PDB file of C-alpha atoms and ligand atoms in Angstrom:
ATOM      1  CA  MET A  81     -46.662  13.521  36.173  1.00  0.00           C
ATOM      2  CA  SER A  82     -43.312  11.868  36.392  1.00  0.00           C
ATOM      3  CA  THR A  83     -40.067  13.775  36.093  1.00  0.00           C
ATOM      4  CA  PRO A  84     -36.538  12.362  35.841  1.00  0.00           C
ATOM      5  CA  GLU A  85     -36.297  12.928  39.619  1.00  0.00           C
ATOM      6  CA  SER A  86     -39.362  10.791  40.288  1.00  0.00           C
ATOM      7  CA  PRO A  87     -39.412   7.952  37.777  1.00  0.00           C
ATOM      8  CA  PRO A  88     -42.664   6.005  37.655  1.00  0.00           C
ATOM      9  CA  ALA A  89     -42.622   3.184  40.189  1.00  0.00           C
ATOM     10  CA  ARG A  90     -41.772   0.123  38.147  1.00  0.00           C
ATOM     11  CA  VAL A  91     -43.130  -3.199  39.249  1.00  0.00           C
ATOM     12  CA  PRO A  92     -40.539  -5.915  38.697  1.00  0.00           C
ATOM     13  CA  ARG A  93     -41.643  -8.284  35.949  1.00  0.00           C
ATOM     14  CA  HIS A  94     -39.990 -11.276  37.570  1.00  0.00           C
ATOM     15  CA  VAL A  95     -39.497 -11.800  41.298  1.00  0.00           C
ATOM     16  CA  ALA A  96     -37.600 -14.857  42.555  1.00  0.00           C
ATOM     17  CA  ILE A  97     -37.705 -15.925  46.190  1.00  0.00           C
ATOM     18  CA  ILE A  98     -35.442 -18.192  48.245  1.00  0.00           C
ATOM     19  CA  MET A  99     -37.994 -19.268  50.850  1.00  0.00           C
ATOM     20  CA  ASP A 100     -35.701 -19.967  53.792  1.00  0.00           C
ATOM     21  CA  GLY A 101     -36.114 -20.243  57.547  1.00  0.00           C
ATOM     22  CA  ASN A 102     -38.910 -22.780  58.044  1.00  0.00           C
ATOM     23  CA  GLY A 103     -36.836 -25.009  60.307  1.00  0.00           C
ATOM     24  CA  ARG A 104     -35.584 -22.198  62.529  1.00  0.00           C
ATOM     25  CA  TRP A 105     -39.071 -20.725  62.756  1.00  0.00           C
ATOM     26  CA  ALA A 106     -40.350 -24.021  64.147  1.00  0.00           C
ATOM     27  CA  THR A 107     -37.379 -24.695  66.419  1.00  0.00           C
ATOM     28  CA  ALA A 108     -37.771 -21.249  67.993  1.00  0.00           C
ATOM     29  CA  ARG A 109     -41.316 -22.294  68.918  1.00  0.00           C
ATOM     30  CA  GLY A 110     -40.242 -25.605  70.396  1.00  0.00           C
ATOM     31  CA  GLN A 111     -41.706 -27.492  67.434  1.00  0.00           C
ATOM     32  CA  GLY A 112     -40.196 -29.921  64.946  1.00  0.00           C
ATOM     33  CA  ARG A 113     -38.810 -28.589  61.650  1.00  0.00           C
ATOM     34  CA  ASN A 114     -41.705 -30.052  59.690  1.00  0.00           C
ATOM     35  CA  ALA A 115     -44.149 -27.769  61.525  1.00  0.00           C
ATOM     36  CA  GLY A 116     -42.204 -24.918  59.956  1.00  0.00           C
ATOM     37  CA  HIS A 117     -42.591 -26.378  56.484  1.00  0.00           C
ATOM     38  CA  ARG A 118     -46.326 -26.710  57.071  1.00  0.00           C
ATOM     39  CA  ALA A 119     -46.578 -23.125  58.323  1.00  0.00           C
ATOM     40  CA  GLY A 120     -44.618 -21.951  55.300  1.00  0.00           C
ATOM     41  CA  ILE A 121     -47.438 -23.041  52.978  1.00  0.00           C
ATOM     42  CA  GLN A 122     -49.611 -20.169  54.188  1.00  0.00           C
ATOM     43  CA  SER A 123     -46.838 -17.749  53.197  1.00  0.00           C
ATOM     44  CA  VAL A 124     -46.688 -19.330  49.743  1.00  0.00           C
ATOM     45  CA  ARG A 125     -50.433 -18.796  49.324  1.00  0.00           C
ATOM     46  CA  GLU A 126     -50.351 -15.227  50.541  1.00  0.00           C
ATOM     47  CA  VAL A 127     -47.265 -14.200  48.579  1.00  0.00           C
ATOM     48  CA  ILE A 128     -48.708 -15.647  45.359  1.00  0.00           C
ATOM     49  CA  ARG A 129     -51.914 -13.651  45.880  1.00  0.00           C
ATOM     50  CA  ALA A 130     -49.986 -10.493  46.695  1.00  0.00           C
ATOM     51  CA  ALA A 131     -47.693 -10.883  43.677  1.00  0.00           C
ATOM     52  CA  ARG A 132     -50.730 -11.295  41.439  1.00  0.00           C
ATOM     53  CA  ASP A 133     -52.355  -8.180  42.923  1.00  0.00           C
ATOM     54  CA  LEU A 134     -49.160  -6.208  42.349  1.00  0.00           C
ATOM     55  CA  GLY A 135     -49.068  -7.141  38.675  1.00  0.00           C
ATOM     56  CA  ILE A 136     -45.895  -9.239  38.797  1.00  0.00           C
ATOM     57  CA  GLU A 137     -45.685 -11.411  35.669  1.00  0.00           C
ATOM     58  CA  VAL A 138     -43.434 -14.189  36.923  1.00  0.00           C
ATOM     59  CA  LEU A 139     -42.864 -15.431  40.473  1.00  0.00           C
ATOM     60  CA  THR A 140     -40.190 -18.087  40.920  1.00  0.00           C
ATOM     61  CA  LEU A 141     -40.168 -19.912  44.250  1.00  0.00           C
ATOM     62  CA  TYR A 142     -37.189 -21.982  45.378  1.00  0.00           C
ATOM     63  CA  ALA A 143     -39.014 -24.860  47.024  1.00  0.00           C
ATOM     64  CA  PHE A 144     -36.428 -27.655  47.048  1.00  0.00           C
ATOM     65  CA  SER A 145     -32.795 -27.670  46.024  1.00  0.00           C
ATOM     66  CA  LEU A 146     -30.747 -30.580  44.727  1.00  0.00           C
ATOM     67  CA  GLU A 147     -28.720 -30.299  47.936  1.00  0.00           C
ATOM     68  CA  ASN A 148     -31.927 -30.647  49.975  1.00  0.00           C
ATOM     69  CA  TRP A 149     -32.114 -34.314  48.851  1.00  0.00           C
ATOM     70  CA  ASN A 150     -29.387 -34.927  51.427  1.00  0.00           C
ATOM     71  CA  ARG A 151     -31.613 -33.929  54.355  1.00  0.00           C
ATOM     72  CA  PRO A 152     -33.020 -36.615  56.670  1.00  0.00           C
ATOM     73  CA  ARG A 153     -35.316 -38.937  54.748  1.00  0.00           C
ATOM     74  CA  THR A 154     -38.385 -38.133  56.834  1.00  0.00           C
ATOM     75  CA  GLU A 155     -37.991 -34.388  56.270  1.00  0.00           C
ATOM     76  CA  VAL A 156     -37.657 -34.936  52.520  1.00  0.00           C
ATOM     77  CA  SER A 157     -40.766 -37.069  52.463  1.00  0.00           C
ATOM     78  CA  VAL A 158     -42.768 -34.495  54.457  1.00  0.00           C
ATOM     79  CA  LEU A 159     -41.680 -31.786  52.024  1.00  0.00           C
ATOM     80  CA  MET A 160     -42.777 -33.913  49.052  1.00  0.00           C
ATOM     81  CA  SER A 161     -46.169 -34.642  50.647  1.00  0.00           C
ATOM     82  CA  LEU A 162     -46.693 -30.968  51.451  1.00  0.00           C
ATOM     83  CA  LEU A 163     -45.939 -30.071  47.871  1.00  0.00           C
ATOM     84  CA  GLU A 164     -48.461 -32.591  46.569  1.00  0.00           C
ATOM     85  CA  GLU A 165     -51.062 -31.413  49.063  1.00  0.00           C
ATOM     86  CA  TYR A 166     -50.436 -27.798  48.159  1.00  0.00           C
ATOM     87  CA  LEU A 167     -50.791 -28.413  44.422  1.00  0.00           C
ATOM     88  CA  GLU A 168     -53.996 -30.366  44.912  1.00  0.00           C
ATOM     89  CA  LYS A 169     -55.594 -27.738  47.156  1.00  0.00           C
ATOM     90  CA  GLU A 170     -54.455 -24.603  45.366  1.00  0.00           C
ATOM     91  CA  LEU A 171     -54.744 -25.506  41.730  1.00  0.00           C
ATOM     92  CA  ASP A 172     -58.347 -24.350  41.422  1.00  0.00           C
ATOM     93  CA  GLU A 173     -57.482 -20.906  42.745  1.00  0.00           C
ATOM     94  CA  VAL A 174     -54.552 -20.611  40.350  1.00  0.00           C
ATOM     95  CA  ILE A 175     -56.798 -21.634  37.462  1.00  0.00           C
ATOM     96  CA  ALA A 176     -59.528 -19.200  38.562  1.00  0.00           C
ATOM     97  CA  HIS A 177     -56.976 -16.414  38.097  1.00  0.00           C
ATOM     98  CA  ASP A 178     -55.719 -17.727  34.762  1.00  0.00           C
ATOM     99  CA  GLY A 179     -52.394 -18.482  36.464  1.00  0.00           C
ATOM    100  CA  ARG A 180     -49.815 -20.811  35.006  1.00  0.00           C
ATOM    101  CA  VAL A 181     -47.756 -23.276  37.042  1.00  0.00           C
ATOM    102  CA  ARG A 182     -44.310 -24.186  35.758  1.00  0.00           C
ATOM    103  CA  THR A 183     -41.285 -25.941  37.173  1.00  0.00           C
ATOM    104  CA  ILE A 184     -37.549 -25.882  36.766  1.00  0.00           C
ATOM    105  CA  GLY A 185     -35.243 -28.585  38.071  1.00  0.00           C
ATOM    106  CA  ARG A 186     -34.422 -32.260  37.755  1.00  0.00           C
ATOM    107  CA  LEU A 187     -37.946 -33.560  38.150  1.00  0.00           C
ATOM    108  CA  ASP A 188     -36.897 -37.117  37.332  1.00  0.00           C
ATOM    109  CA  ARG A 189     -35.640 -37.403  40.912  1.00  0.00           C
ATOM    110  CA  LEU A 190     -39.062 -36.658  42.443  1.00  0.00           C
ATOM    111  CA  PRO A 191     -41.105 -39.549  43.863  1.00  0.00           C
ATOM    112  CA  ALA A 192     -43.672 -40.737  41.298  1.00  0.00           C
ATOM    113  CA  SER A 193     -46.705 -39.320  43.131  1.00  0.00           C
ATOM    114  CA  THR A 194     -45.083 -35.894  43.546  1.00  0.00           C
ATOM    115  CA  ARG A 195     -44.045 -35.861  39.943  1.00  0.00           C
ATOM    116  CA  ARG A 196     -47.570 -36.739  38.856  1.00  0.00           C
ATOM    117  CA  ALA A 197     -49.055 -33.903  40.942  1.00  0.00           C
ATOM    118  CA  VAL A 198     -46.533 -31.456  39.506  1.00  0.00           C
ATOM    119  CA  GLU A 199     -47.062 -32.579  35.918  1.00  0.00           C
ATOM    120  CA  ARG A 200     -50.817 -32.374  36.327  1.00  0.00           C
ATOM    121  CA  ALA A 201     -50.621 -28.786  37.621  1.00  0.00           C
ATOM    122  CA  VAL A 202     -48.327 -27.805  34.760  1.00  0.00           C
ATOM    123  CA  ALA A 203     -50.504 -29.476  32.120  1.00  0.00           C
ATOM    124  CA  ARG A 204     -53.790 -28.088  33.459  1.00  0.00           C
ATOM    125  CA  THR A 205     -52.485 -24.516  33.408  1.00  0.00           C
ATOM    126  CA  ALA A 206     -50.309 -24.665  30.293  1.00  0.00           C
ATOM    127  CA  ASP A 207     -52.596 -22.485  28.184  1.00  0.00           C
ATOM    128  CA  ASN A 208     -53.236 -19.829  30.829  1.00  0.00           C
ATOM    129  CA  HIS A 209     -52.004 -16.282  30.408  1.00  0.00           C
ATOM    130  CA  GLY A 210     -52.048 -14.830  33.933  1.00  0.00           C
ATOM    131  CA  MET A 211     -49.158 -14.758  36.376  1.00  0.00           C
ATOM    132  CA  GLN A 212     -46.638 -17.559  35.983  1.00  0.00           C
ATOM    133  CA  VAL A 213     -45.619 -19.298  39.191  1.00  0.00           C
ATOM    134  CA  VAL A 214     -42.424 -21.233  38.662  1.00  0.00           C
ATOM    135  CA  PHE A 215     -41.524 -23.802  41.305  1.00  0.00           C
ATOM    136  CA  ALA A 216     -37.821 -24.592  41.467  1.00  0.00           C
ATOM    137  CA  LEU A 217     -37.919 -28.233  42.529  1.00  0.00           C
ATOM    138  CA  SER A 218     -34.974 -30.552  42.787  1.00  0.00           C
ATOM    139  CA  TYR A 219     -33.241 -27.514  41.353  1.00  0.00           C
ATOM    140  CA  GLY A 220     -29.586 -26.547  41.264  1.00  0.00           C
ATOM    141  CA  GLY A 221     -28.129 -23.632  39.360  1.00  0.00           C
ATOM    142  CA  ARG A 222     -24.945 -25.486  38.476  1.00  0.00           C
ATOM    143  CA  ALA A 223     -26.940 -28.526  37.382  1.00  0.00           C
ATOM    144  CA  GLU A 224     -29.008 -26.288  35.115  1.00  0.00           C
ATOM    145  CA  LEU A 225     -25.802 -25.012  33.494  1.00  0.00           C
ATOM    146  CA  VAL A 226     -24.443 -28.542  33.145  1.00  0.00           C
ATOM    147  CA  ASP A 227     -27.720 -29.708  31.590  1.00  0.00           C
ATOM    148  CA  ALA A 228     -27.532 -26.792  29.143  1.00  0.00           C
ATOM    149  CA  ALA A 229     -23.901 -27.599  28.306  1.00  0.00           C
ATOM    150  CA  ARG A 230     -24.797 -31.234  27.625  1.00  0.00           C
ATOM    151  CA  ARG A 231     -27.559 -30.296  25.212  1.00  0.00           C
ATOM    152  CA  ILE A 232     -25.319 -27.741  23.524  1.00  0.00           C
ATOM    153  CA  ALA A 233     -22.585 -30.369  23.072  1.00  0.00           C
ATOM    154  CA  ARG A 234     -25.123 -32.804  21.661  1.00  0.00           C
ATOM    155  CA  ASP A 235     -26.449 -30.241  19.170  1.00  0.00           C
ATOM    156  CA  ALA A 236     -22.894 -29.364  18.134  1.00  0.00           C
ATOM    157  CA  GLU A 237     -22.143 -33.037  17.592  1.00  0.00           C
ATOM    158  CA  LEU A 238     -25.262 -33.381  15.444  1.00  0.00           C
ATOM    159  CA  GLY A 239     -24.189 -30.376  13.407  1.00  0.00           C
ATOM    160  CA  LYS A 240     -27.216 -28.341  14.558  1.00  0.00           C
ATOM    161  CA  LEU A 241     -25.043 -25.759  16.263  1.00  0.00           C
ATOM    162  CA  ASP A 242     -21.807 -24.060  15.335  1.00  0.00           C
ATOM    163  CA  PRO A 243     -19.773 -23.620  18.547  1.00  0.00           C
ATOM    164  CA  GLU A 244     -18.157 -20.467  17.175  1.00  0.00           C
ATOM    165  CA  SER A 245     -21.526 -18.790  16.764  1.00  0.00           C
ATOM    166  CA  LEU A 246     -22.681 -19.511  20.316  1.00  0.00           C
ATOM    167  CA  ASP A 247     -23.290 -16.286  22.246  1.00  0.00           C
ATOM    168  CA  GLU A 248     -25.041 -15.456  25.542  1.00  0.00           C
ATOM    169  CA  LYS A 249     -28.460 -15.362  23.969  1.00  0.00           C
ATOM    170  CA  GLY A 250     -27.824 -18.676  22.247  1.00  0.00           C
ATOM    171  CA  PHE A 251     -26.603 -20.244  25.482  1.00  0.00           C
ATOM    172  CA  ALA A 252     -29.595 -18.987  27.467  1.00  0.00           C
ATOM    173  CA  ALA A 253     -31.894 -20.720  24.989  1.00  0.00           C
ATOM    174  CA  TYR A 254     -30.736 -24.028  26.515  1.00  0.00           C
ATOM    175  CA  LEU A 255     -31.751 -23.169  30.093  1.00  0.00           C
ATOM    176  CA  TYR A 256     -34.803 -24.818  31.715  1.00  0.00           C
ATOM    177  CA  ALA A 257     -37.261 -21.959  31.034  1.00  0.00           C
ATOM    178  CA  PRO A 258     -35.619 -19.921  28.284  1.00  0.00           C
ATOM    179  CA  ASP A 259     -38.669 -17.813  27.513  1.00  0.00           C
ATOM    180  CA  LEU A 260     -38.788 -16.198  30.963  1.00  0.00           C
ATOM    181  CA  PRO A 261     -37.247 -12.778  31.561  1.00  0.00           C
ATOM    182  CA  ASP A 262     -34.391 -12.758  34.087  1.00  0.00           C
ATOM    183  CA  PRO A 263     -35.462 -12.012  37.681  1.00  0.00           C
ATOM    184  CA  ASP A 264     -35.449  -8.281  38.397  1.00  0.00           C
ATOM    185  CA  LEU A 265     -35.598  -8.856  42.128  1.00  0.00           C
ATOM    186  CA  LEU A 266     -34.240 -11.743  44.194  1.00  0.00           C
ATOM    187  CA  ILE A 267     -35.592 -12.000  47.731  1.00  0.00           C
ATOM    188  CA  ARG A 268     -34.111 -14.287  50.358  1.00  0.00           C
ATOM    189  CA  THR A 269     -35.878 -14.732  53.679  1.00  0.00           C
ATOM    190  CA  GLY A 270     -34.405 -16.316  56.788  1.00  0.00           C
ATOM    191  CA  GLY A 271     -31.497 -13.953  57.349  1.00  0.00           C
ATOM    192  CA  GLU A 272     -28.775 -15.780  55.407  1.00  0.00           C
ATOM    193  CA  GLN A 273     -26.791 -13.802  52.864  1.00  0.00           C
ATOM    194  CA  ARG A 274     -26.061 -16.329  50.163  1.00  0.00           C
ATOM    195  CA  VAL A 275     -27.402 -17.562  46.864  1.00  0.00           C
ATOM    196  CA  SER A 276     -27.410 -21.315  47.647  1.00  0.00           C
ATOM    197  CA  ASN A 277     -27.105 -22.452  44.020  1.00  0.00           C
ATOM    198  CA  PHE A 278     -30.221 -20.604  42.821  1.00  0.00           C
ATOM    199  CA  LEU A 279     -30.574 -19.295  39.240  1.00  0.00           C
ATOM    200  CA  LEU A 280     -26.853 -18.646  38.886  1.00  0.00           C
ATOM    201  CA  TRP A 281     -27.066 -17.535  35.274  1.00  0.00           C
ATOM    202  CA  GLN A 282     -30.289 -15.569  35.519  1.00  0.00           C
ATOM    203  CA  ILE A 283     -29.499 -13.395  38.554  1.00  0.00           C
ATOM    204  CA  ALA A 284     -26.522 -11.663  36.933  1.00  0.00           C
ATOM    205  CA  TYR A 285     -28.202  -8.265  37.319  1.00  0.00           C
ATOM    206  CA  ALA A 286     -31.006  -8.981  39.778  1.00  0.00           C
ATOM    207  CA  GLU A 287     -31.493  -6.576  42.667  1.00  0.00           C
ATOM    208  CA  LEU A 288     -31.087  -8.393  45.996  1.00  0.00           C
ATOM    209  CA  HIS A 289     -33.414  -8.009  48.953  1.00  0.00           C
ATOM    210  CA  LEU A 290     -32.325  -9.929  52.054  1.00  0.00           C
ATOM    211  CA  SER A 291     -34.959 -10.239  54.737  1.00  0.00           C
ATOM    212  CA  ASP A 292     -34.417 -11.391  58.320  1.00  0.00           C
ATOM    213  CA  ARG A 293     -37.984 -12.696  58.487  1.00  0.00           C
ATOM    214  CA  MET A 294     -38.300 -16.455  58.575  1.00  0.00           C
ATOM    215  CA  TRP A 295     -40.359 -17.687  55.631  1.00  0.00           C
ATOM    216  CA  PRO A 296     -43.480 -18.624  57.682  1.00  0.00           C
ATOM    217  CA  ASP A 297     -43.597 -15.002  58.892  1.00  0.00           C
ATOM    218  CA  PHE A 298     -43.117 -13.483  55.430  1.00  0.00           C
ATOM    219  CA  ARG A 299     -46.455 -12.153  54.242  1.00  0.00           C
ATOM    220  CA  ARG A 300     -48.078  -9.668  51.872  1.00  0.00           C
ATOM    221  CA  ALA A 301     -46.722  -6.595  53.647  1.00  0.00           C
ATOM    222  CA  ASP A 302     -43.187  -7.981  53.461  1.00  0.00           C
ATOM    223  CA  LEU A 303     -43.455  -8.559  49.726  1.00  0.00           C
ATOM    224  CA  GLU A 304     -44.811  -5.047  49.289  1.00  0.00           C
ATOM    225  CA  ALA A 305     -41.888  -3.687  51.316  1.00  0.00           C
ATOM    226  CA  ALA A 306     -39.429  -5.625  49.151  1.00  0.00           C
ATOM    227  CA  ILE A 307     -41.000  -4.164  46.014  1.00  0.00           C
ATOM    228  CA  ALA A 308     -40.849  -0.663  47.486  1.00  0.00           C
ATOM    229  CA  ASP A 309     -37.164  -1.261  48.279  1.00  0.00           C
ATOM    230  CA  TYR A 310     -36.609  -2.403  44.680  1.00  0.00           C
ATOM    231  CA  GLN A 311     -38.323   0.715  43.369  1.00  0.00           C
ATOM    232  CA  ARG A 312     -35.792   2.903  45.193  1.00  0.00           C
ATOM    233  CA  ARG A 313     -32.856   1.208  43.466  1.00  0.00           C
ATOM    234  CA  GLU A 314     -31.103   2.580  40.444  1.00  0.00           C
ATOM    235  CA  ARG A 315     -30.308  -0.242  38.042  1.00  0.00           C
ATOM    236  CA  ARG A 316     -27.288   0.795  36.068  1.00  0.00           C
ATOM    237  CA  PHE A 317     -26.242  -2.415  34.260  1.00  0.00           C
ATOM    238  CA  GLY A 318     -22.661  -1.190  34.190  1.00  0.00           C
ATOM    239  CA  LEU A 319     -23.494   2.303  32.972  1.00  0.00           C
ATOM    240  CA  THR A 320     -23.273   5.584  34.869  1.00  0.00           C
ATOM    241  CA  SER A 321     -26.173   7.307  36.614  1.00  0.00           C
ATOM    242  CA  GLU A 322     -26.119  10.025  34.007  1.00  0.00           C
ATOM    243  CA  GLN A 323     -26.497   7.450  31.245  1.00  0.00           C
ATOM    244  CA  VAL A 324     -29.452   5.691  32.781  1.00  0.00           C
ATOM    245  CA  ARG A 325     -31.118   8.861  34.081  1.00  0.00           C
ATOM    246  CA  PRO A 326     -30.136  11.738  31.826  1.00  0.00           C
ATOM    247  CA  GLY A 327     -30.215  15.029  33.679  1.00  0.00           C
ATOM    248  CA  SER A 328     -29.721  13.348  37.069  1.00  0.00           C
ATOM    249  CA  GLY A 329     -26.070  13.924  37.760  1.00  0.00           C
ATOM    250  CA  THR A 330     -23.186  16.322  37.674  1.00  0.00           C
ATOM    251  CA  SER A 331     -21.795  15.271  34.342  1.00  0.00           C
ATOM    252  CA  GLU A 332     -19.311  17.537  32.648  1.00  0.00           C
ATOM    253  CA  PRO A 333     -20.616  19.448  29.688  1.00  0.00           C
ATOM    254  CA  GLY A 334     -20.147  17.503  26.504  1.00  0.00           C
ATOM    255  CA  ALA A 335     -19.692  14.204  28.348  1.00  0.00           C
ATOM    256  CA  ARG A 336     -21.629  11.248  26.998  1.00  0.00           C
TER     257      ARG A 336
HETATM  258  C1  IPE B 737     -36.529 -23.544  53.733  1.00  0.00           C
HETATM  259  O1  IPE B 737     -36.420 -23.641  55.107  1.00  0.00           O
HETATM  260  C2  IPE B 737     -37.251 -24.716  53.122  1.00  0.00           C
HETATM  261  C3  IPE B 737     -36.389 -25.620  52.369  1.00  0.00           C
HETATM  262  C4  IPE B 737     -35.117 -25.497  52.191  1.00  0.00           C
HETATM  263  C5  IPE B 737     -37.030 -26.773  51.782  1.00  0.00           C
HETATM  264  P1  IPE B 737     -35.299 -24.505  55.816  1.00  0.00           P
HETATM  265  O2  IPE B 737     -35.833 -25.895  55.987  1.00  0.00           O
HETATM  266  O3  IPE B 737     -34.019 -24.427  55.114  1.00  0.00           O
HETATM  267  O4  IPE B 737     -35.230 -23.792  57.223  1.00  0.00           O
HETATM  268  P2  IPE B 737     -33.918 -23.398  58.027  1.00  0.00           P
HETATM  269  O5  IPE B 737     -33.050 -22.615  57.102  1.00  0.00           O
HETATM  270  O6  IPE B 737     -33.280 -24.665  58.463  1.00  0.00           O
HETATM  271  O7  IPE B 737     -34.437 -22.572  59.152  1.00  0.00           O
HETATM  272  C1  IPE B 738     -32.112 -22.852  50.004  1.00  0.00           C
HETATM  273  O1  IPE B 738     -32.247 -23.005  51.364  1.00  0.00           O
HETATM  274  C2  IPE B 738     -33.020 -23.800  49.292  1.00  0.00           C
HETATM  275  C3  IPE B 738     -34.452 -23.510  49.398  1.00  0.00           C
HETATM  276  C4  IPE B 738     -34.985 -22.483  50.002  1.00  0.00           C
HETATM  277  C5  IPE B 738     -35.325 -24.461  48.761  1.00  0.00           C
HETATM  278  P1  IPE B 738     -31.236 -23.954  52.191  1.00  0.00           P
HETATM  279  O2  IPE B 738     -31.659 -23.871  53.608  1.00  0.00           O
HETATM  280  O3  IPE B 738     -31.211 -25.305  51.601  1.00  0.00           O
HETATM  281  O4  IPE B 738     -29.837 -23.242  51.944  1.00  0.00           O
HETATM  282  P2  IPE B 738     -28.504 -23.269  52.821  1.00  0.00           P
HETATM  283  O5  IPE B 738     -28.185 -24.694  53.101  1.00  0.00           O
HETATM  284  O6  IPE B 738     -28.780 -22.509  54.075  1.00  0.00           O
HETATM  285  O7  IPE B 738     -27.500 -22.561  51.981  1.00  0.00           O
HETATM  286 MG1   MG B 739     -32.447 -23.164  55.245  1.00  0.00          MG
END
């Protein structure tokens, strides 16, 4: 039985991952950066399976940022091919588990063949009700906010929206995937301690888990450890401990 001292272990509904460190993983092995991207695919597979087994509802994977377009052309093209290959090979397994593939980002910048593979995966899984895997592709958090602002301005111009009535909930309805809950847990692999333009709006209250593991080394056990770390956190959302866990603290009598 659970007591206030031992709350039931909550599984985060939405986990978002900045999959970083492929290049360094490969360089450390005397290989080219693209070998790291290839190796990283196995981590994607394993982490998706593990997330499904844990009962996570939404897994968002940062696969390619808008800034990543500025990498050397050959690296960009290898990343696009790997993405196509991955979607072709893995789609059946996703479908077998009733999984749904979604994307966020400026997909119009993707090469036609990559875009087709992505759109096919999204369309073929659109009616599924299992875990949602959201690929952030050609994604930038600021761009997402700008895109939302543009659509808001357009709706205001058309008289469909009263600017004075716009609130946070109304704003969030203009984001790329407005129906998704905000990430509860944001994981970054690869040892860097930054957000790199990922989900700027949505991570307002996400718990952060920074892992030194390079993405190709990040596997099921690492995800499980990140979840266990999350389950030890107290999420206060600006309140006090006593407010979120009545009976936990040393509050003065009569305090509320
Ligand atoms: C993450 O690994 C994959 C992408 C950004 C596409 P990196 O390619 O950034 O690897 P590092 O950070 O250079 O090691
Ligand atoms: C963030 O990694 C983007 C993805 C994982 C897709 P980067 O390697 O591009 O981020 P920075 O440049 O280190 O901030
Ligand atoms: Mg990197």
